Coordinates of C-alpha atoms in Angstrom, one line a residue:
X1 CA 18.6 -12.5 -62.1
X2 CA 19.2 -15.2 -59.9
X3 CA 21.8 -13.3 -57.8
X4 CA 19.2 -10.1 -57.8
X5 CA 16.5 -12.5 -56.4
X6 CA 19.2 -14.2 -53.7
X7 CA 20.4 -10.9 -52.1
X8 CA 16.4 -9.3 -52.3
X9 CA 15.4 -12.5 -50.1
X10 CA 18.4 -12.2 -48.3
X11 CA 17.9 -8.4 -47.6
X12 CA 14.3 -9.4 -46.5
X13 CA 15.7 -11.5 -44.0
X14 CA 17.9 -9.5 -42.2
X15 CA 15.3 -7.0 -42.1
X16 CA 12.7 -8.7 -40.5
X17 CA 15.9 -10.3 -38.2
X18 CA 16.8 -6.7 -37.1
X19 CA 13.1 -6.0 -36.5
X20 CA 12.8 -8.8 -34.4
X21 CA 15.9 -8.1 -32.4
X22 CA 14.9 -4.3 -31.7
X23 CA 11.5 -5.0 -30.4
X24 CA 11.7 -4.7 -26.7
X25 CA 11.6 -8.4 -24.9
X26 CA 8.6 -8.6 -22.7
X27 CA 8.5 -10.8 -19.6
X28 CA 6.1 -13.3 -18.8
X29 CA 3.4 -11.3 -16.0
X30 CA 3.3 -13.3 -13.1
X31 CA 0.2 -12.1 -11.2
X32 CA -0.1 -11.5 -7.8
X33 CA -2.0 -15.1 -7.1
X34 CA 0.7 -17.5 -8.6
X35 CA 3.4 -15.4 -6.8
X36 CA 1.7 -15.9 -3.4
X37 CA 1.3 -19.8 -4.1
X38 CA 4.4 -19.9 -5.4
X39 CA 5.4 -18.5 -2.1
X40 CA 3.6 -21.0 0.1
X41 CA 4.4 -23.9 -1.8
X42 CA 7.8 -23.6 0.3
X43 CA 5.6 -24.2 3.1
X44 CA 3.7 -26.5 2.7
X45 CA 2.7 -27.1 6.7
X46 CA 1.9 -23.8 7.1
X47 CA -1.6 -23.6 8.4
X48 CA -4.2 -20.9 8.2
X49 CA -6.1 -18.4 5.9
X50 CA -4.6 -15.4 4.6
X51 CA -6.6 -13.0 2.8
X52 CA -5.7 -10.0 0.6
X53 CA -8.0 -7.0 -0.3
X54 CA -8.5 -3.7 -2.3
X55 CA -10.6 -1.2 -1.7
X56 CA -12.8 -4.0 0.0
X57 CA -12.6 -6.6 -3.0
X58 CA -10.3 -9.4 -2.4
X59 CA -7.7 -10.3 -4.9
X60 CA -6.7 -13.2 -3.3
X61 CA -8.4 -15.4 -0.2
X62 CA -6.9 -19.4 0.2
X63 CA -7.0 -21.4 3.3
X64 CA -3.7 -23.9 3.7
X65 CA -3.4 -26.7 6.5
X66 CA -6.1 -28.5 9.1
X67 CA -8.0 -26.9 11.7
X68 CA -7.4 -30.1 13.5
X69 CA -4.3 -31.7 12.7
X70 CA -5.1 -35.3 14.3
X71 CA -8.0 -35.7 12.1
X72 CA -6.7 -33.8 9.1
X73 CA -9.6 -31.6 8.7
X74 CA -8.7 -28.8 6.4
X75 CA -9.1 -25.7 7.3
X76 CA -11.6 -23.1 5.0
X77 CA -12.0 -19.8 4.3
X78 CA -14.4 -19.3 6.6
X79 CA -12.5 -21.2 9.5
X80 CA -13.0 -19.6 12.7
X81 CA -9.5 -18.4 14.8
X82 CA -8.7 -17.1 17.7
X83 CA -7.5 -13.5 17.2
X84 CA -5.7 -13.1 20.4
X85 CA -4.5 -9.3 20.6
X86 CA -5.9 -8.2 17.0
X87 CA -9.4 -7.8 19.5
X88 CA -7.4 -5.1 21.2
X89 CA -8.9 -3.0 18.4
X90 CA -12.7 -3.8 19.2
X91 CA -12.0 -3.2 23.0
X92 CA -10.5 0.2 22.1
X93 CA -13.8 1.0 19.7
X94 CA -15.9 0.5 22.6
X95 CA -14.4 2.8 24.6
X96 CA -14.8 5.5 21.5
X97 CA -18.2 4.6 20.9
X98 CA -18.9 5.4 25.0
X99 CA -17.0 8.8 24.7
X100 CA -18.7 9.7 21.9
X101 CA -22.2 8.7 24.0
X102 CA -20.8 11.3 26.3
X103 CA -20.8 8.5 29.0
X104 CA -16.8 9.0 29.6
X105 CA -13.8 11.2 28.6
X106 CA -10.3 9.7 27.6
X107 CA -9.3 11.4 30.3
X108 CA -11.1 10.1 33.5
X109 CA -8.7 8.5 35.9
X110 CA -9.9 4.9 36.1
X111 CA -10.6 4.9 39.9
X112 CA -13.7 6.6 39.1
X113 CA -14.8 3.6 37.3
X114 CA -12.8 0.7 39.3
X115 CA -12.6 1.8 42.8
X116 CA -9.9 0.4 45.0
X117 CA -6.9 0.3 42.3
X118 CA -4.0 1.5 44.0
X119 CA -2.3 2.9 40.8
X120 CA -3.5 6.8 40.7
X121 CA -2.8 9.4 38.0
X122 CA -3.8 6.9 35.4
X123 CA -6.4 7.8 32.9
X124 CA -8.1 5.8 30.1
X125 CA -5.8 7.2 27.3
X126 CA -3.3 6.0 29.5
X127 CA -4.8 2.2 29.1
X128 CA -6.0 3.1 25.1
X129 CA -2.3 3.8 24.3
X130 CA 0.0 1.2 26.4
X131 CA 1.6 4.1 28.3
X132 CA -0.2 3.4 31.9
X133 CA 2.8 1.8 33.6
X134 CA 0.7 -1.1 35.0
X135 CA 2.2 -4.2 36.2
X136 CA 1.5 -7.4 34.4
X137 CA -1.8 -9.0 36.0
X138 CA -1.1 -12.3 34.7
X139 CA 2.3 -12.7 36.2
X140 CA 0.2 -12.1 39.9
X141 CA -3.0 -14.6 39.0
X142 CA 0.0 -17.3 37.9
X143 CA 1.7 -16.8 41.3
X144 CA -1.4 -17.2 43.2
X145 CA -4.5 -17.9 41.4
X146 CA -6.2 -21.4 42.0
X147 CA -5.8 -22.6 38.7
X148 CA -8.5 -25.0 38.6
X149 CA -11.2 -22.2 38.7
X150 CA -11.4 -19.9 35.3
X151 CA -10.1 -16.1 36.5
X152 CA -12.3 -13.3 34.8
X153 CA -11.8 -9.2 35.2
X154 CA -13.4 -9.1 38.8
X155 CA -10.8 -11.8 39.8
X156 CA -7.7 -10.3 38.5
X157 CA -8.6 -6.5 39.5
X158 CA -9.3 -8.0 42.8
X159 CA -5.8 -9.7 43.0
X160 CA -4.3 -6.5 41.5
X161 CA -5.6 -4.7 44.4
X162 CA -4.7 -7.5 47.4
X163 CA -1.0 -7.8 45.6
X164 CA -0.5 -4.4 44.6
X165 CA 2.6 -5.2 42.5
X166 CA 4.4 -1.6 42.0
X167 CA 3.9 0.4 38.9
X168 CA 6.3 0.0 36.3
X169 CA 6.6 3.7 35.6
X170 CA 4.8 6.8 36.1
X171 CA 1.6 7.3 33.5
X172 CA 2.9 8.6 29.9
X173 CA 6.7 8.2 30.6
X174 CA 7.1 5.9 27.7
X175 CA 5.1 3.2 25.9
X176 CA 5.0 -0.8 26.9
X177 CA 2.7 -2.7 25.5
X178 CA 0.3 -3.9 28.3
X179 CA -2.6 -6.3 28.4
X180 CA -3.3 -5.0 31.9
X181 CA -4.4 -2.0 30.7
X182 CA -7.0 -3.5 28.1
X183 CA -8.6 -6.0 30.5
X184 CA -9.4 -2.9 32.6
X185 CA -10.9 -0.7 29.4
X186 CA -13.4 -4.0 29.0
X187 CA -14.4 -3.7 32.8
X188 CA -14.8 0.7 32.0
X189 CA -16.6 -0.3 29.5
X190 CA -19.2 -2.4 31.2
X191 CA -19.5 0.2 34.2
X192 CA -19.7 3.3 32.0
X193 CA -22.6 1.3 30.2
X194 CA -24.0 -0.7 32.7
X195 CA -24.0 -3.2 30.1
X196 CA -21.7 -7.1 29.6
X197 CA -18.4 -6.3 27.7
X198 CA -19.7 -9.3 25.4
X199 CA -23.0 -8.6 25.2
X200 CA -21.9 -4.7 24.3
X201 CA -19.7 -6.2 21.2
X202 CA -21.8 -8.1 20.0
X203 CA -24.8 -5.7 20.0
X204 CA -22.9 -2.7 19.0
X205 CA -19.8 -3.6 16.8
X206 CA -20.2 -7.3 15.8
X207 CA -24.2 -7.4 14.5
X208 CA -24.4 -3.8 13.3
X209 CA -21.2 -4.4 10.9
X210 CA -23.2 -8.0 10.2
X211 CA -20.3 -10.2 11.5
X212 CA -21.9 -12.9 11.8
X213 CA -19.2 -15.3 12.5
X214 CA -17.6 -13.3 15.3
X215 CA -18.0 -13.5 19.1
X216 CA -16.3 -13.1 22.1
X217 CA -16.7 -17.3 23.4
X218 CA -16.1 -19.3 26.0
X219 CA -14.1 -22.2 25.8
X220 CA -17.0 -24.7 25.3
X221 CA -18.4 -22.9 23.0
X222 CA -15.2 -23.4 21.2
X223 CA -15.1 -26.8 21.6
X224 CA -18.7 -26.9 19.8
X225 CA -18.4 -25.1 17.1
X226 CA -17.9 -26.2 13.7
X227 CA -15.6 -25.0 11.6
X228 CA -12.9 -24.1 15.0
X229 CA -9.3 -23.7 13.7
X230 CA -7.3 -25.4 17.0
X231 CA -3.9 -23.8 17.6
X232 CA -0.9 -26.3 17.6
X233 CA 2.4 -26.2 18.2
X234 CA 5.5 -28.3 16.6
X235 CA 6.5 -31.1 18.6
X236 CA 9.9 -31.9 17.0
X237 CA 10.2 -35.5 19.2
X238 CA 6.9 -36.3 18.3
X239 CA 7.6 -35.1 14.4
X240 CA 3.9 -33.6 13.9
X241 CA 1.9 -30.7 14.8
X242 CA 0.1 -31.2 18.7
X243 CA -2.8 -29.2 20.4
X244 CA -1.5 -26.0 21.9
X245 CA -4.1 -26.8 25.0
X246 CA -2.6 -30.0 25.6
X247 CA 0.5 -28.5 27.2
X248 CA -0.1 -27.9 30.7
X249 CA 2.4 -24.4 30.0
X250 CA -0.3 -22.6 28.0
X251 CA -2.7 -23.3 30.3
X252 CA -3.3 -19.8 31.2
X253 CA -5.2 -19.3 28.0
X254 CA -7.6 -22.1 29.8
X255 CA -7.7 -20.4 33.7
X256 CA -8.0 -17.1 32.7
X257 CA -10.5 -17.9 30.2
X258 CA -13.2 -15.5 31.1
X259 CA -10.6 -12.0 30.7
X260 CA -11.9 -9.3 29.0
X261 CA -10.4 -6.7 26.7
X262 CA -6.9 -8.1 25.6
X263 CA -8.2 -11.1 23.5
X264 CA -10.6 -13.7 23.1
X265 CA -12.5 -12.5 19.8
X266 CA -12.5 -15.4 17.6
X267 CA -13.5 -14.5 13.9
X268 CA -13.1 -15.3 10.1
X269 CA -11.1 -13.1 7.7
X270 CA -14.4 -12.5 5.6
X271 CA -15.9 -11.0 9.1
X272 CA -12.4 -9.3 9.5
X273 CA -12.5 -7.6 5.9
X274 CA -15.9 -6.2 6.7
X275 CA -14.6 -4.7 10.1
X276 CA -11.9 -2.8 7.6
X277 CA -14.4 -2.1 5.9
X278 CA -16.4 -0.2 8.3
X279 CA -13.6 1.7 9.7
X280 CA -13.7 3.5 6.1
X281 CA -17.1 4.9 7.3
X282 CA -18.9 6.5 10.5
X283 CA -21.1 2.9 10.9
X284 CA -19.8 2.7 14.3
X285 CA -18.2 6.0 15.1
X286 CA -17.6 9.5 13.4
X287 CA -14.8 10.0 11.6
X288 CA -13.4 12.6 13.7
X289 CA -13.1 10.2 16.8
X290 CA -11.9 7.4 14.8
X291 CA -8.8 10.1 13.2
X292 CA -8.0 9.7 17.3
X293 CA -7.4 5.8 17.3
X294 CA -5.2 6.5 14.2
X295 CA -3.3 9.3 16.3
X296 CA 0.0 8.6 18.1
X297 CA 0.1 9.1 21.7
X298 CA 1.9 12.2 23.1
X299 CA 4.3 11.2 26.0
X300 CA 5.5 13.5 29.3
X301 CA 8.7 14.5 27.4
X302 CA 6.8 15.7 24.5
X303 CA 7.6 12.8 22.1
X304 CA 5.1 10.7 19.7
X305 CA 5.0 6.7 20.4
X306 CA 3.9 4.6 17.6
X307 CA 0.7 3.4 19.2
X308 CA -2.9 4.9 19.0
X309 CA -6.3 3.2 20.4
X310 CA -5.7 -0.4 19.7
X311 CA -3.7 -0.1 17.0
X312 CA 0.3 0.4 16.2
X313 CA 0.7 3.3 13.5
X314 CA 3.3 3.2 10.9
X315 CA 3.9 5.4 7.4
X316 CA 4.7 3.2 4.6
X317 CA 7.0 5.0 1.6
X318 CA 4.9 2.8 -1.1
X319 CA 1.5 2.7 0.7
X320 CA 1.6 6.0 3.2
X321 CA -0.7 5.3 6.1
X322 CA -0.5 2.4 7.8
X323 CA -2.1 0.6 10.7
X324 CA -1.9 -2.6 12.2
X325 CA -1.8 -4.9 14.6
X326 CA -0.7 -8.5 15.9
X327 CA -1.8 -11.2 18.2
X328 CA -0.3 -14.5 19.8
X329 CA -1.9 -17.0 21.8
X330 CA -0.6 -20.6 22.3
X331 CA -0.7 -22.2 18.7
X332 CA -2.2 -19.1 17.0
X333 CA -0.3 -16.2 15.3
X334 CA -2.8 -13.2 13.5
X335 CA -2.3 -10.2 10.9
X336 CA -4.3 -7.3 10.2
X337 CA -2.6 -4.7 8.5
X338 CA -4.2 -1.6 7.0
X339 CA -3.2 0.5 4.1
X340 CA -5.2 3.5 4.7
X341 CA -4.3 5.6 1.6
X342 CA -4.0 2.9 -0.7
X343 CA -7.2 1.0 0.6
X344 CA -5.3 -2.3 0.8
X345 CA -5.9 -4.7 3.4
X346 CA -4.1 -8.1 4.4
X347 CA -5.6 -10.1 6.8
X348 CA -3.4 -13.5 7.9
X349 CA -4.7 -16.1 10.2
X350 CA -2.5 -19.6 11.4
X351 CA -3.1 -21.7 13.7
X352 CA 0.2 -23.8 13.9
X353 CA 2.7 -20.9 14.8
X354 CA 4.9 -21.9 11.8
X355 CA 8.2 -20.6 12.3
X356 CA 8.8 -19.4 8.8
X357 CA 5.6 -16.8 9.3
X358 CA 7.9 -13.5 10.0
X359 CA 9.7 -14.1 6.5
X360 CA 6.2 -14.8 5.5
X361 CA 4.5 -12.1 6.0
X362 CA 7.3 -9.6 4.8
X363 CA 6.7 -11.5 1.3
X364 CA 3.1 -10.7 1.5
X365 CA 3.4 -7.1 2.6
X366 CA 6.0 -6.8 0.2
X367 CA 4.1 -8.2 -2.8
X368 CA 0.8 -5.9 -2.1
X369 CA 2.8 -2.6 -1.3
X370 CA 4.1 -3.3 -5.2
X371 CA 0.8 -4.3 -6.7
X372 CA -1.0 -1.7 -8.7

C-alpha cells in the first residue's frame, strides 16, 4: 500500500509539474509611464515638459529640469516656453480664418497687401507652404540693422525692399523652408484685417480656444512673468547649463524681438493640448479649410512637397495621418506632433537644447505609435 500511495503522490506531482510548465509564461506589463521614466532617467539634465495625449486625455504629463538653472527653480507643468517655429501653425490659421472671412484668397500676390516688394509672382500659398523663393531677411537685418534698436515687420520689409537680395528661385519650383515668408503672412494679416497681428491671436485663436497662458510677448514681459522657462545652452568649460541670452551670438532673438509670424508664441503644453484639441473641431475654422492646411503643396513640375499651412505632413504605417511641426530658438527646442487618425498627441517642450533630444523624441514617438 505504501508503494500505491508513493507513486499516487508522485503521479500528482508530475501532474501539477507538467501543468505548470505548459501554462504560457506571462511577462511583467510595463506601462507606458515607467517606460518613459525609465527613459529619462538616462537623462537626467534634460530640461522641459513633455506631455502625451489621447483623444484629448493625457496619459502622461511630467516636467524635468529648472526654468532657471542659476537658481535651480524647477520647472512645472505649466511652465511657460518659447515655442519658436511651432507658432508657425497659429500664423498660418490666421490667414485661414481671413480667407474664410472673404477678406483674402490664397492666391493674391502679396504686393497687393505689401506694396514695394520687389519679388513678383508670389502669392500667399506661396508664403503658407515655404515654396516662395524669398531670400532670408535675417541674413540682410544682421548685415546692416543697428542692433541696439529691436527690428519688427515694418523694419525688415523695409530693408527687404532697400537691399533687394535676389530671389532664391522662382515661386513653386521646390520647397525651402523660409521664415521670410511667415513674417510677411503676420504683416497680410494685419492689413487684410486692419487689425495688430497680436492683438488678432489673441482675440481670435488664443481666448476663444481659452488659452489662457498663451501670448505673443515682448521680451519684458518675459522677463516678468512667473513661471518663464529660460533657454540655456551647455557651456562645457564652464561644466553647467548658462542663459542662451547671455551669448552676444543669439542676440538676434533680442534685436529682432518685435518679428511677427515665424515665432514668438510662448505657451504651456496644457494650452498646447487644447489648441489640438480644437483643430478636431470647426471652433476656429470649418473643417473644409482646415483639410487645406493638412494638404501638401502642389509644385510647378506637378510634384507634392511635404508641407501644408504651417505644418509638415507625414503618413505614419502605425498611426496613419500625421502632422507636425518643430521649433528652435537659442536654448529652446519644441515638439508638436499630431496623430490625426489615432487621436494621439505628443507635445515636448526643453529649454536646455539637450543633445540627446533627437534619440529622445524617437523613443517617445516610438512608444505612443505602439500603445493601444
Amino acid at each position: 500500500m505504501k508503494v500505491v500511495h508513493c507513486l499516487i503522490t508522485l503521479l500528482s506531482c508530475l501532474t501539477l509539474l507538467f501543468v505548470a510548465c505548459s501554462r504560457p509564461q506571462t511577462r511583467p506589463v510595463i506601462s507606458l509611464t515607467d517606460k518613459l521614466n525609465s527613459l529619462f532617467a538616462g537623462v537626467p539634465d534634460f530640461s522641459g515638459v513633455l506631455l502625451i495625449a489621447e483623444k484629448g486625455k493625457p496619459l502622461y504629463k511630467r516636467a524635468f529640469g529648472y526654468t532657471n538653472f542659476d537658481t535651480k527653480e524647477p520647472n512645472t507643468t505649466s511652465s511657460i516656453f518659447e515655442l519658436a517655429s511651432v507658432s508657425k501653425q497659429f500664423t498660418a490659421m490666421t490667414i485661414m480664418m481671413l480667407k474664410q472671412d472673404g477678406k483674402l484668397a490664397y492666391d493674391d500676390l502679396i504686393e497687393t497687401y505689401i506694396p514695394g516688394l520687389p519679388y513678383p509672382g508670389i502669392t500667399i500659398r506661396h508664403l503658407l507652404n515655404h515654396t516662395s523663393g524669398l531670400p532670408d531677411y535675417q541674413a540682410i537685418m544682421d548685415e546692416h540693422w543697428d542692433k541696439s534698436k529691436v527690428a519688427g515687420n515694418v523694419d525688415n520689409i523695409a530693408y527687404l525692399i532697400q537691399y533687394h537680395p535676389p530671389k532664391l528661385f522662382d515661386p513653386g519650383a521646390k520647397y525651402e523652408y523660409s521664415d521670410t515668408g511667415y513674417m510677411l503672412l503676420a504683416s497680410i494679416a494685419e492689413k487684410a484685417s486692419g487689425q495688430d497681428f497680436v492683438d488678432f491671436c489673441r482675440t481670435r485663436i488664443f481666448d476663444p480656444v481659452h488659452m489662457t497662458h498663451t501670448a505673443i510677448r515682448t521680451r519684458d514681459e518675459k522677463i516678468n512673468l512667473p513661471g518663464m522657462a529660460w533657454g540655456h545652452l551647455f557651456v562645457p568649460e564652464k561644466k553647467r547649463y548658462v542663459r542662451a541670452d547671455s551669448f552676444p551670438q543669439f542676440n538676434y532673438a533680442i534685436w529682432l524681438g518685435n518679428r511677427k509670424g515665424p515665432g514668438r508664441v510662448s505657451s504651456t503644453v496644457d494650452d498646447l493640448l487644447k489648441w489640438d484639441r480644437a483643430l478636431y473641431t470647426d471652433r476656429l475654422v470649418s473643417r473644409q479649410t482646415l483639410n487645406e492646411a493638412f494638404t501638401p503643396a502642389i509644385l510647378n513640375d506637378g510634384s507634392l512637397s511635404h508641407y501644408g499651412f504651417g505644418w509638415v505632413l507625414e503618413q505614419s504605417d502605425k498611426a496613419g495621418k500625421v502632422v507636425r511641426h518643430s521649433g528652435e530658438n537659442p536654448g529652446y527646442r519644441t515638439q508638436l506632433i499630431r496623430y490625426i487618425d489615432a487621436d494621439k498627441t505628443i507635445i515636448l517642450l526643453c529649454n536646455n537644447e539637450h543633445e540627446k533630444l533627437p534619440p529622445i523624441l524617437k523613443t517617445v514617438e516610438l512608444l505612443v505609435t505602439e500603445t493601444d
